[in-house]
CSV table of C-alpha atoms in Angstrom, one decimal:
chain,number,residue,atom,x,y,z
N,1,UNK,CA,0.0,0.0,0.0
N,2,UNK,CA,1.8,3.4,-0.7
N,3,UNK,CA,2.5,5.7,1.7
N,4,UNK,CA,-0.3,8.7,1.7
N,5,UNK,CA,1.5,11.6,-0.3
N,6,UNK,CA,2.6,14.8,2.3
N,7,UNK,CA,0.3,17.3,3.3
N,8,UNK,CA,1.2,20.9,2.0
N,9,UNK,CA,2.5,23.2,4.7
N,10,UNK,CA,1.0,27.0,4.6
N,11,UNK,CA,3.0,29.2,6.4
N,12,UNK,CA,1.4,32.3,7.6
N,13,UNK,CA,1.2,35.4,9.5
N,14,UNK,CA,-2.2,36.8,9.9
N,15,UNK,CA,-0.6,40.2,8.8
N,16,UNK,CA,-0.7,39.7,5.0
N,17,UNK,CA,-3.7,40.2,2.7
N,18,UNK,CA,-2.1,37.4,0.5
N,19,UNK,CA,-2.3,35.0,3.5
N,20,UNK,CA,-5.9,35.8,3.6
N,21,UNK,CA,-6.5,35.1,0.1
N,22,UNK,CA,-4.2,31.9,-0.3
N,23,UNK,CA,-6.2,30.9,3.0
N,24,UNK,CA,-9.2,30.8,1.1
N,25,UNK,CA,-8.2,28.9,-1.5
N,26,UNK,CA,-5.8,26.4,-0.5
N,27,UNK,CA,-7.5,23.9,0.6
N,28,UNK,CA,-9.8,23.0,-2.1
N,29,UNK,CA,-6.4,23.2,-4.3
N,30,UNK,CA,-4.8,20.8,-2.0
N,31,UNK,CA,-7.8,18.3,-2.1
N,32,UNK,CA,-8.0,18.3,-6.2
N,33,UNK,CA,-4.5,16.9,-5.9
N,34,UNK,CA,-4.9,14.2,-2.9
N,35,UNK,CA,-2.9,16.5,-0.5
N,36,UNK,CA,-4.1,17.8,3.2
N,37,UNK,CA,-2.7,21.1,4.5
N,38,UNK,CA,-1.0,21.8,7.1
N,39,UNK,CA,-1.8,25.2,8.8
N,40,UNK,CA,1.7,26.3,10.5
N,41,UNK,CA,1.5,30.3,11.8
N,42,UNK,CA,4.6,32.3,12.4
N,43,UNK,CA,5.7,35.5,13.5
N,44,UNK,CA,6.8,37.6,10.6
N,45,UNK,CA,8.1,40.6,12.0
N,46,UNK,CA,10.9,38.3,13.9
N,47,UNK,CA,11.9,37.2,10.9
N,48,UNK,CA,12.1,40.7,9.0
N,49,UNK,CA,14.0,41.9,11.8
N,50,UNK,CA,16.2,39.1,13.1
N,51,UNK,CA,16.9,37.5,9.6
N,52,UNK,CA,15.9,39.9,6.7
N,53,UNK,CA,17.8,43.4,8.2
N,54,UNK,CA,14.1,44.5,7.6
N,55,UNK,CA,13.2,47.2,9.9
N,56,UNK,CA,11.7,50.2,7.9
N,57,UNK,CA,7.5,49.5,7.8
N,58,UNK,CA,6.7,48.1,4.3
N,59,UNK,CA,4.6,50.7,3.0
N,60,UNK,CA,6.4,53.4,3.7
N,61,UNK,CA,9.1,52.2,1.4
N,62,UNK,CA,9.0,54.1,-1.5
N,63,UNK,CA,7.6,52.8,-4.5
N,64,UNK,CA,7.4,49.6,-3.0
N,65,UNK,CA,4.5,51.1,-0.9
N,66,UNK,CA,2.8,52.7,-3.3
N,67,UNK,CA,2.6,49.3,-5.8
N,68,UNK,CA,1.2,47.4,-2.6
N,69,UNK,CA,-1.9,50.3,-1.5
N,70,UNK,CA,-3.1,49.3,-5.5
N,71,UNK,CA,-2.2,45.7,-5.9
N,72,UNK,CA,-4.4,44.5,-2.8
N,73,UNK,CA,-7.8,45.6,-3.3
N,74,UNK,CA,-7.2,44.6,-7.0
N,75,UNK,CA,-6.2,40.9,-5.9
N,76,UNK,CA,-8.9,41.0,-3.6
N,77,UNK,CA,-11.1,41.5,-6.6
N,78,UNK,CA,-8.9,38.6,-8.8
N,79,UNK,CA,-9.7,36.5,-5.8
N,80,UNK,CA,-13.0,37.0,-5.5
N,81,UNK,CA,-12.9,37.6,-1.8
N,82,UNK,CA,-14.3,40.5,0.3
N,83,UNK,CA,-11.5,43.0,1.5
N,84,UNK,CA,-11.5,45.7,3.7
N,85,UNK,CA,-8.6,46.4,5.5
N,86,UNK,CA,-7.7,47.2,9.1
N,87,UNK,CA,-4.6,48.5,8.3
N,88,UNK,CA,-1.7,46.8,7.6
N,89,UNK,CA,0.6,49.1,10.6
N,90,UNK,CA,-2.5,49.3,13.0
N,91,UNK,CA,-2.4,45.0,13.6
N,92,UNK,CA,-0.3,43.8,16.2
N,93,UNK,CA,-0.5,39.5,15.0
N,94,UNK,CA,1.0,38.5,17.7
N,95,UNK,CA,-1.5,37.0,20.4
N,96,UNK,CA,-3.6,35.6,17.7
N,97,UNK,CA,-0.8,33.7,16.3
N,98,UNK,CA,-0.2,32.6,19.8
N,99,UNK,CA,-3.8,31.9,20.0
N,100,UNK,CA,-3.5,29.4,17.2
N,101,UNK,CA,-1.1,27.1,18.7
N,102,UNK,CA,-2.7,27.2,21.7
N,103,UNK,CA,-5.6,25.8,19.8
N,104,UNK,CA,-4.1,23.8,17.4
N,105,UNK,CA,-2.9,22.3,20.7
N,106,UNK,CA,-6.1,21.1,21.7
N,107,UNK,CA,-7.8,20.6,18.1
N,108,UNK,CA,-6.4,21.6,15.2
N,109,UNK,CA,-9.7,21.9,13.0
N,110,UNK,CA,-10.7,24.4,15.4
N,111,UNK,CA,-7.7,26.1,15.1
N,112,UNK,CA,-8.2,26.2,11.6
N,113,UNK,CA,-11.7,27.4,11.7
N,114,UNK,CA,-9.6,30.6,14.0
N,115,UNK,CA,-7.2,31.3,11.5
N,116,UNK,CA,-10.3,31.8,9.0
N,117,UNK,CA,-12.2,33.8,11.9
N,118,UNK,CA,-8.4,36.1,12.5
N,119,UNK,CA,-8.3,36.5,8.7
N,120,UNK,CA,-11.6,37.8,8.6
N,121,UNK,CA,-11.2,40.1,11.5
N,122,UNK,CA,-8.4,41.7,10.0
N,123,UNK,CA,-8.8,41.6,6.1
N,124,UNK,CA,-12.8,41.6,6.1
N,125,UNK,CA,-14.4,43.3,8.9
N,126,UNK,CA,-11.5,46.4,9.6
N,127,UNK,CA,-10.8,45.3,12.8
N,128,UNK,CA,-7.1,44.3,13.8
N,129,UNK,CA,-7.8,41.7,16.6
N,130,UNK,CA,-4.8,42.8,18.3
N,131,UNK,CA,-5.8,42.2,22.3
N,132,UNK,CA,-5.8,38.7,24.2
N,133,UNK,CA,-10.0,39.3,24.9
N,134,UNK,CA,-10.2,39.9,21.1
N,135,UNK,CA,-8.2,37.0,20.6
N,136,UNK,CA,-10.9,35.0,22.7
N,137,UNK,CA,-13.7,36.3,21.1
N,138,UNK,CA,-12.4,35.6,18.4
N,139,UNK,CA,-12.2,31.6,19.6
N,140,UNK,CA,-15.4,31.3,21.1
N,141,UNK,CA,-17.2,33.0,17.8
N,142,UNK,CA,-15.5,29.1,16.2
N,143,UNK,CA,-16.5,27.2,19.2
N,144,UNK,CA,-14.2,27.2,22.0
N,145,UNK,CA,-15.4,26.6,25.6
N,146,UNK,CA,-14.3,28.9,27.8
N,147,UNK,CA,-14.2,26.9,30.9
N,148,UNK,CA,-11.5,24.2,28.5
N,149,UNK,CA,-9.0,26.7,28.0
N,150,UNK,CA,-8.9,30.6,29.3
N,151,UNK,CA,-7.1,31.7,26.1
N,152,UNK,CA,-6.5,35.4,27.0
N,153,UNK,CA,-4.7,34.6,29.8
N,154,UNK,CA,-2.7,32.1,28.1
N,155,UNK,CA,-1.6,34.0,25.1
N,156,UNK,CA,-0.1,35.9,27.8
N,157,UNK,CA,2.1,33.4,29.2
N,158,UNK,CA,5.8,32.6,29.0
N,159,UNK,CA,4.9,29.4,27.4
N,160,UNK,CA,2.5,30.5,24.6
N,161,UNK,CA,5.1,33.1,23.5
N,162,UNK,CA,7.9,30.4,23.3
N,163,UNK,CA,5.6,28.4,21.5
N,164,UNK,CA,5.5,31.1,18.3
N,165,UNK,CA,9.3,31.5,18.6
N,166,UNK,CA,9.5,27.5,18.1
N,167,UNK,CA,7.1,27.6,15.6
N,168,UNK,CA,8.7,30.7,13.7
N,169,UNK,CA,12.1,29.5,14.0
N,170,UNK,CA,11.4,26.3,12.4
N,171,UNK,CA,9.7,28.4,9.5
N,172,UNK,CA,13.2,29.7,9.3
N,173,UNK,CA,14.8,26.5,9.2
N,174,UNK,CA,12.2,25.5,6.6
N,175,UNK,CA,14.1,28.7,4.3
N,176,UNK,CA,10.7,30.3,5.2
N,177,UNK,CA,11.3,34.5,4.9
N,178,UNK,CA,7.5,35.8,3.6
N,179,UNK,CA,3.5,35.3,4.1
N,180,UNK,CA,1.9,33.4,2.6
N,181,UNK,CA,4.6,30.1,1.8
N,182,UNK,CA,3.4,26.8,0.5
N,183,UNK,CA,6.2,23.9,0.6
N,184,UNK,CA,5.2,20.6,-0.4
N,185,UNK,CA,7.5,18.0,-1.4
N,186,UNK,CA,10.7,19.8,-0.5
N,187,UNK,CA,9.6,22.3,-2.6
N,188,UNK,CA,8.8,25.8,-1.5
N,189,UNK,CA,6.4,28.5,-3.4
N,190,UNK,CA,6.0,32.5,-2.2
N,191,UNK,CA,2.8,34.4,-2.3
N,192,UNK,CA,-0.6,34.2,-3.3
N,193,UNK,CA,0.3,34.9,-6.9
N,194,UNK,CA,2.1,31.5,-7.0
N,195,UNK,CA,-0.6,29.4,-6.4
N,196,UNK,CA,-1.4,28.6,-9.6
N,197,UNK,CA,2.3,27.4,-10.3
N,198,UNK,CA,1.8,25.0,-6.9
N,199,UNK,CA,-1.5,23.7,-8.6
N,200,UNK,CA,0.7,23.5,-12.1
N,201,UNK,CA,4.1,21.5,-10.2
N,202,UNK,CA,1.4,19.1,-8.5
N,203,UNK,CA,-0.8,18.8,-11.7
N,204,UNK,CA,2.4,17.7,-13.5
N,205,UNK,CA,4.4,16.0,-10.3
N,206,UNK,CA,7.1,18.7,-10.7
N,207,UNK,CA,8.8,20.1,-13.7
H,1,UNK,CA,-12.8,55.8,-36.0
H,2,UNK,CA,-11.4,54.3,-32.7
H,3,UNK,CA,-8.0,55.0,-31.6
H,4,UNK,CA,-5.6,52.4,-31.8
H,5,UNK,CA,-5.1,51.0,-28.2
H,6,UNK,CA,-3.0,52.1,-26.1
H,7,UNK,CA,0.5,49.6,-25.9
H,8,UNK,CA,2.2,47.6,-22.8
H,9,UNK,CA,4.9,49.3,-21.4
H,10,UNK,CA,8.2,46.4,-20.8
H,11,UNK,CA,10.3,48.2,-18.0
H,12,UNK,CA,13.5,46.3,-17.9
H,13,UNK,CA,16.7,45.8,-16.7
H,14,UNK,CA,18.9,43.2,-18.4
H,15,UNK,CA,20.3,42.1,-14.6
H,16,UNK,CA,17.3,40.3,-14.1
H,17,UNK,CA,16.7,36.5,-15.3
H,18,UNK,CA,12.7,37.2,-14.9
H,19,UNK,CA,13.5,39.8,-17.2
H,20,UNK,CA,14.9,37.9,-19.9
H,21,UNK,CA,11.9,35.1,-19.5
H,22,UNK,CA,9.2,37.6,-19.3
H,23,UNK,CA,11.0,38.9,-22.9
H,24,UNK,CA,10.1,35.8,-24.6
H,25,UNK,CA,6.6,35.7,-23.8
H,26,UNK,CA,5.3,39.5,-23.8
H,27,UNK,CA,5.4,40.1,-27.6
H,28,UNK,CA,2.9,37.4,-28.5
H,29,UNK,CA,1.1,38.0,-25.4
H,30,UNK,CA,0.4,41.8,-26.4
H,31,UNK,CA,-0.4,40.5,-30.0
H,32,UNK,CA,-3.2,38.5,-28.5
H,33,UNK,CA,-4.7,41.6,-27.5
H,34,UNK,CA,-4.1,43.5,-30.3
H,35,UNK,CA,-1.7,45.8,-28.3
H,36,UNK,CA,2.1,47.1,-29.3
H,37,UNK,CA,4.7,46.7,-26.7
H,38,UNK,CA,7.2,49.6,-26.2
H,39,UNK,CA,10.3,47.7,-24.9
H,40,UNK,CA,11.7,50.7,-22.1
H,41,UNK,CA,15.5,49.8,-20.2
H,42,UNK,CA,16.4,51.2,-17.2
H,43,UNK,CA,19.3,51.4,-14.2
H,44,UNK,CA,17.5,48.6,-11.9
H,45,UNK,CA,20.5,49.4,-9.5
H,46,UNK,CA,20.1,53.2,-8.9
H,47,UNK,CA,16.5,52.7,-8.1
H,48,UNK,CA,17.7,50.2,-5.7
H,49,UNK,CA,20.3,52.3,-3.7
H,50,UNK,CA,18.6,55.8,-4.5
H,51,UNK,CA,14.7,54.8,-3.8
H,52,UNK,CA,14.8,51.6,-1.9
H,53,UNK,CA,17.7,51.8,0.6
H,54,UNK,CA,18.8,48.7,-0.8
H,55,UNK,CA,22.4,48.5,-1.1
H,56,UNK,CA,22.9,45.1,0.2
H,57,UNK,CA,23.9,42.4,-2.5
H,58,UNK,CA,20.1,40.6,-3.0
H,59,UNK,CA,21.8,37.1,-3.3
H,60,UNK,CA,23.8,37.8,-0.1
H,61,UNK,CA,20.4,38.3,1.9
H,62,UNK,CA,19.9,35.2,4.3
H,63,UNK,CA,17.0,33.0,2.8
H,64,UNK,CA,15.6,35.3,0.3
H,65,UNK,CA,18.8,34.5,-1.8
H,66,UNK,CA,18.7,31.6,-1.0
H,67,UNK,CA,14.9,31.2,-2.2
H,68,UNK,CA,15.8,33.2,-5.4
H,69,UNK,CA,19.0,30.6,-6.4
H,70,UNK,CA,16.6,27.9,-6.2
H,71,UNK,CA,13.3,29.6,-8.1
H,72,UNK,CA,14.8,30.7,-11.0
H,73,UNK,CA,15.9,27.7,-13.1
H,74,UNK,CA,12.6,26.3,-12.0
H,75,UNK,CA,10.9,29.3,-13.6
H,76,UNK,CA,13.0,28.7,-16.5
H,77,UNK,CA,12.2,25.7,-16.7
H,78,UNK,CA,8.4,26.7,-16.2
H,79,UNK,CA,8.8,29.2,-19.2
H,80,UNK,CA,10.5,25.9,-21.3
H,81,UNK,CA,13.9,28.4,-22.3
H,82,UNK,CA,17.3,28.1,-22.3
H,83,UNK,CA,19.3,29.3,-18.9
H,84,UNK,CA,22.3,29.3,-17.7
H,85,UNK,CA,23.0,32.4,-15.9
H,86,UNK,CA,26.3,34.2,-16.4
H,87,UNK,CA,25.8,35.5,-12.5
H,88,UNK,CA,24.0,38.0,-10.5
H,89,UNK,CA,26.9,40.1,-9.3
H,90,UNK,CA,29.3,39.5,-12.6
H,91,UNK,CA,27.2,41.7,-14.8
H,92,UNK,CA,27.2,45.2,-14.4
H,93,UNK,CA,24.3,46.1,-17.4
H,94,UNK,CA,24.8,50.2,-17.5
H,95,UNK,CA,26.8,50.0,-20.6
H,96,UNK,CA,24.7,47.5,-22.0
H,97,UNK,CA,21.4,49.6,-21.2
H,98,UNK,CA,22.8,52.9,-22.6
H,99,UNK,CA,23.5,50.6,-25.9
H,100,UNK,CA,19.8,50.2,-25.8
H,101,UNK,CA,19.1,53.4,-25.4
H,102,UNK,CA,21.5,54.8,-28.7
H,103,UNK,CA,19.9,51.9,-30.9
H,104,UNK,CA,16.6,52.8,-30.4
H,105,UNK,CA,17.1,56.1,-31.6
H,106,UNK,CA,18.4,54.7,-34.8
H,107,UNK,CA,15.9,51.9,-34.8
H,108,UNK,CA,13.7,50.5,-32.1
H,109,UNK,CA,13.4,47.0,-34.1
H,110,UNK,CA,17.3,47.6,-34.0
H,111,UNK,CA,17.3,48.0,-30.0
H,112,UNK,CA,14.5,45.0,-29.5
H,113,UNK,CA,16.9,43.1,-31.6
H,114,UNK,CA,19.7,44.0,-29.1
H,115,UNK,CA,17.9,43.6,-26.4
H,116,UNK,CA,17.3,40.2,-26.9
H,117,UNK,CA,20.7,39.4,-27.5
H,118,UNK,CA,22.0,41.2,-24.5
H,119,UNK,CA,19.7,38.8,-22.4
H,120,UNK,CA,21.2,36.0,-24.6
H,121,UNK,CA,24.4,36.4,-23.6
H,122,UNK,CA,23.8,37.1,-19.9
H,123,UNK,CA,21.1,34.3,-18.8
H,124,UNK,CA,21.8,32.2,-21.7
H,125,UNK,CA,25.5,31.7,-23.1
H,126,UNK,CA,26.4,32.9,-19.3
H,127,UNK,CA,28.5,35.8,-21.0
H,128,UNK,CA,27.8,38.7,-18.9
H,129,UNK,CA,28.4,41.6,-21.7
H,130,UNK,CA,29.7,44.1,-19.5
H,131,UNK,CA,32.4,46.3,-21.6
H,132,UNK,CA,31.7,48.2,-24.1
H,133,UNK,CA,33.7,46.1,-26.6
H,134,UNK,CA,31.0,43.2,-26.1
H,135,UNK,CA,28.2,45.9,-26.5
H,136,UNK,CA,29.5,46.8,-29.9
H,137,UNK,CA,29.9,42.9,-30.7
H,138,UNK,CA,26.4,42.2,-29.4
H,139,UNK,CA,25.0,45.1,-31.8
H,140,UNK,CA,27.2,43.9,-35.0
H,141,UNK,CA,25.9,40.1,-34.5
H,142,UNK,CA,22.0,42.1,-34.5
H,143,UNK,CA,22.8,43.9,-37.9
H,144,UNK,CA,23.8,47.4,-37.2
H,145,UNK,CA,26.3,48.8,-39.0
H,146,UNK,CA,29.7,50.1,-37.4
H,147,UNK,CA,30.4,52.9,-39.8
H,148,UNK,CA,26.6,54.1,-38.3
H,149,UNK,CA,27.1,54.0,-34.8
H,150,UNK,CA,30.2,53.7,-32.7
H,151,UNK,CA,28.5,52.4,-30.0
H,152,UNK,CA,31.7,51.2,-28.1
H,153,UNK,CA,32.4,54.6,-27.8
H,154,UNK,CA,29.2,56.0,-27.5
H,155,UNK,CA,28.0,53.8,-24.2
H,156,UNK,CA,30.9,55.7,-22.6
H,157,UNK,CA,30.1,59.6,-23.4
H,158,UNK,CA,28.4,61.9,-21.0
H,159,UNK,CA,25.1,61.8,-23.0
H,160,UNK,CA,24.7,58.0,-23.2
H,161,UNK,CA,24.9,58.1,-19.4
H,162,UNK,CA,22.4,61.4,-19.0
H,163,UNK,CA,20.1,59.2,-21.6
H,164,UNK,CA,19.6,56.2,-18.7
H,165,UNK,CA,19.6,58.2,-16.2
H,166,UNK,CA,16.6,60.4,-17.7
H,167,UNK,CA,15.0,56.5,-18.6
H,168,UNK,CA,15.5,55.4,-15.2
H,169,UNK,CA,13.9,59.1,-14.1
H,170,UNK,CA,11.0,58.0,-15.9
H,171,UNK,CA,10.5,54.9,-14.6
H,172,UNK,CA,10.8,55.8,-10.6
H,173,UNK,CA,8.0,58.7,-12.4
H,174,UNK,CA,6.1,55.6,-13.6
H,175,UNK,CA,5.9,53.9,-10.2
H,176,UNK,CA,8.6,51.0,-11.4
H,177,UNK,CA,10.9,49.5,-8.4
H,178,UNK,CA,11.7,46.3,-10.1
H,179,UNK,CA,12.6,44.2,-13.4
H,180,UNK,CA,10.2,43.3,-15.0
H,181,UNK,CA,7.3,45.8,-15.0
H,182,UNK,CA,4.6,46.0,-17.1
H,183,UNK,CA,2.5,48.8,-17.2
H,184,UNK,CA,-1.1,49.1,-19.4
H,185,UNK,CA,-3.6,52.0,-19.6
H,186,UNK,CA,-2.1,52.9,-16.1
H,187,UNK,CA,-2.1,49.4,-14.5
H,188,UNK,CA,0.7,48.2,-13.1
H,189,UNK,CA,2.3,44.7,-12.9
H,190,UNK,CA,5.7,43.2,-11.1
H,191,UNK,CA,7.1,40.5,-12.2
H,192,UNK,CA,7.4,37.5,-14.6
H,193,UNK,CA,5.0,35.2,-12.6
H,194,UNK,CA,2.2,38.2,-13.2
H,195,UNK,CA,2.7,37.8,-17.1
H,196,UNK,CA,-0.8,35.2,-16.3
H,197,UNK,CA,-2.4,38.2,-14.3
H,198,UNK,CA,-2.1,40.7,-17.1
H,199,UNK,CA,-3.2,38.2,-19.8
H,200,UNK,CA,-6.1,38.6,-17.8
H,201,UNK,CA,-6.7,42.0,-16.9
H,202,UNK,CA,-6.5,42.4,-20.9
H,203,UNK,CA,-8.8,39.8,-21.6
H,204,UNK,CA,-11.4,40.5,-19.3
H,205,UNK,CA,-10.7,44.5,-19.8
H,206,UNK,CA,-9.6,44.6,-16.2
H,207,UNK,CA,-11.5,43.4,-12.8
């Protein structure tokens, strides 16, 4: 009997509109081709900062900037997704990233069902869910019991925060260094614009 | 009677290996649309260190290069051309860009002609055709006549140099900060793996 093929890993920081939109469509990309995804969160400003020498705010890069206020909404419409921003400098991603491991900890499908609800927060509704009691909300909106896990308290904690550092320094060690990343296979794609080239390599088993 | 429409601009530097794919495709792409494409080279490195604050070497960048080295003979291979890359940091394109710039004032099928040559020898025949001797040999092996042009000499006076400068103005003026760039009836794209994305903004008239 073969071996199941590997699951895709998406890499993500809630940060990114790209995450958003590859998060809506990756899973029924994965299916078509036999593979399950694996939802892995990570902190993206540590590795701008630590590893990239990254320390000016994206959009206020010059030209850079400017090219990325236009090409959102207009992917947003490629994608077919609603958009509305809460800002890209007013979200702080770090308790709700925390928040997902704590999660994924107990059951990952409702972790899953959190990053959608974070996503929408933040990309959908205009509203950064940067605080640990937006971070529960956010949980018990998916179906979290409070009285299993008090998950603004938690986020808080020594231990959830070296959870992300694990989880972002193995992104790292994974050659991960931008939102959204797919690798499957050994093989690593950036951004949403590149999902069509991970459909293509596992469509045609590589190239 | 309706005016003709309007054509893509191809912002370019010949540095860039997604420059020299996207060249092989964008002509017949345009021509599916019944658009002209005005090929436009600039100084992709003075926009770096003047506009971006980008002065490190991009291969020299921990994991980005490192993602780079590994996606772009899979892209070539994506596109199905010819690579082998005569190295990021050997080629130093100015001369080769002002050479584009003094040919298409003679001829601009002369200059496309040289342009694809140029991108020939770098990403192709690994050749990086830094000197001005090479420009000149590039230009012969694409028809133009020495007694016409002394372009060896010409990439190296004060006007040549004004010339790129003044292109590369225009592009920064155009919103471009990297190679390749397409821009139609204002819209802007970055990137080789966008070629798909503007195929479709034509075809559907944009979104």
């Amino acid at each position: 009997m073969a071996a199941p093929a590997a699951p895709i890993d998406f890499w993500f920081d809630f940060l990114s509109p790209y995450g958003y939109f590859a998060s809506t469509r990756i899973e029924e990309l994965a299916a078509r081709h036999g593979r399950s995804v694996r939802w892995r969160a990570f902190y993206m400003r540590g590795i701008m900062q630590e590893h990239l020498g990254q320390t000016r705010p994206f959009l206020e890069v010059p030209l850079k900037g400017d090219y990325y206020k236009r090409d959102v909404p207009r992917m947003a419409r490629w994608f077919n997704v609603p958009f509305k921003s809460g800002g890209l400098a007013n979200f702080i991603s770090a308790n709700a990233l925390r928040g997902f491991w704590l999660l994924h900890d107990l059951d990952p499908a409702l972790a899953r069902r959190f990053a959608r609800e974070i996503f929408e927060w933040h990309h959908v509704r205009a509203t950064p869910p940067n605080t640990p009691e937006q971070v529960a909300q956010a949980a018990a909106n998916v179906g979290l019991d409070p009285a299993r896990l008090d998950i603004a308290a938690a986020v808080q904690q020594p231990a959830a925060k070296a959870r992300l550092r694990r989880e972002t320094d193995a992104a790292v060690a994974a050659g991960v260094w931008g939102t959204p990343t797919f690798v499957v296979d050994g093989e690593m794609f950036w951004g949403a614009d590149r999902l069509p080239l991970l459909d293509d390599w596992l469509r045609r088993g590589g190239w």
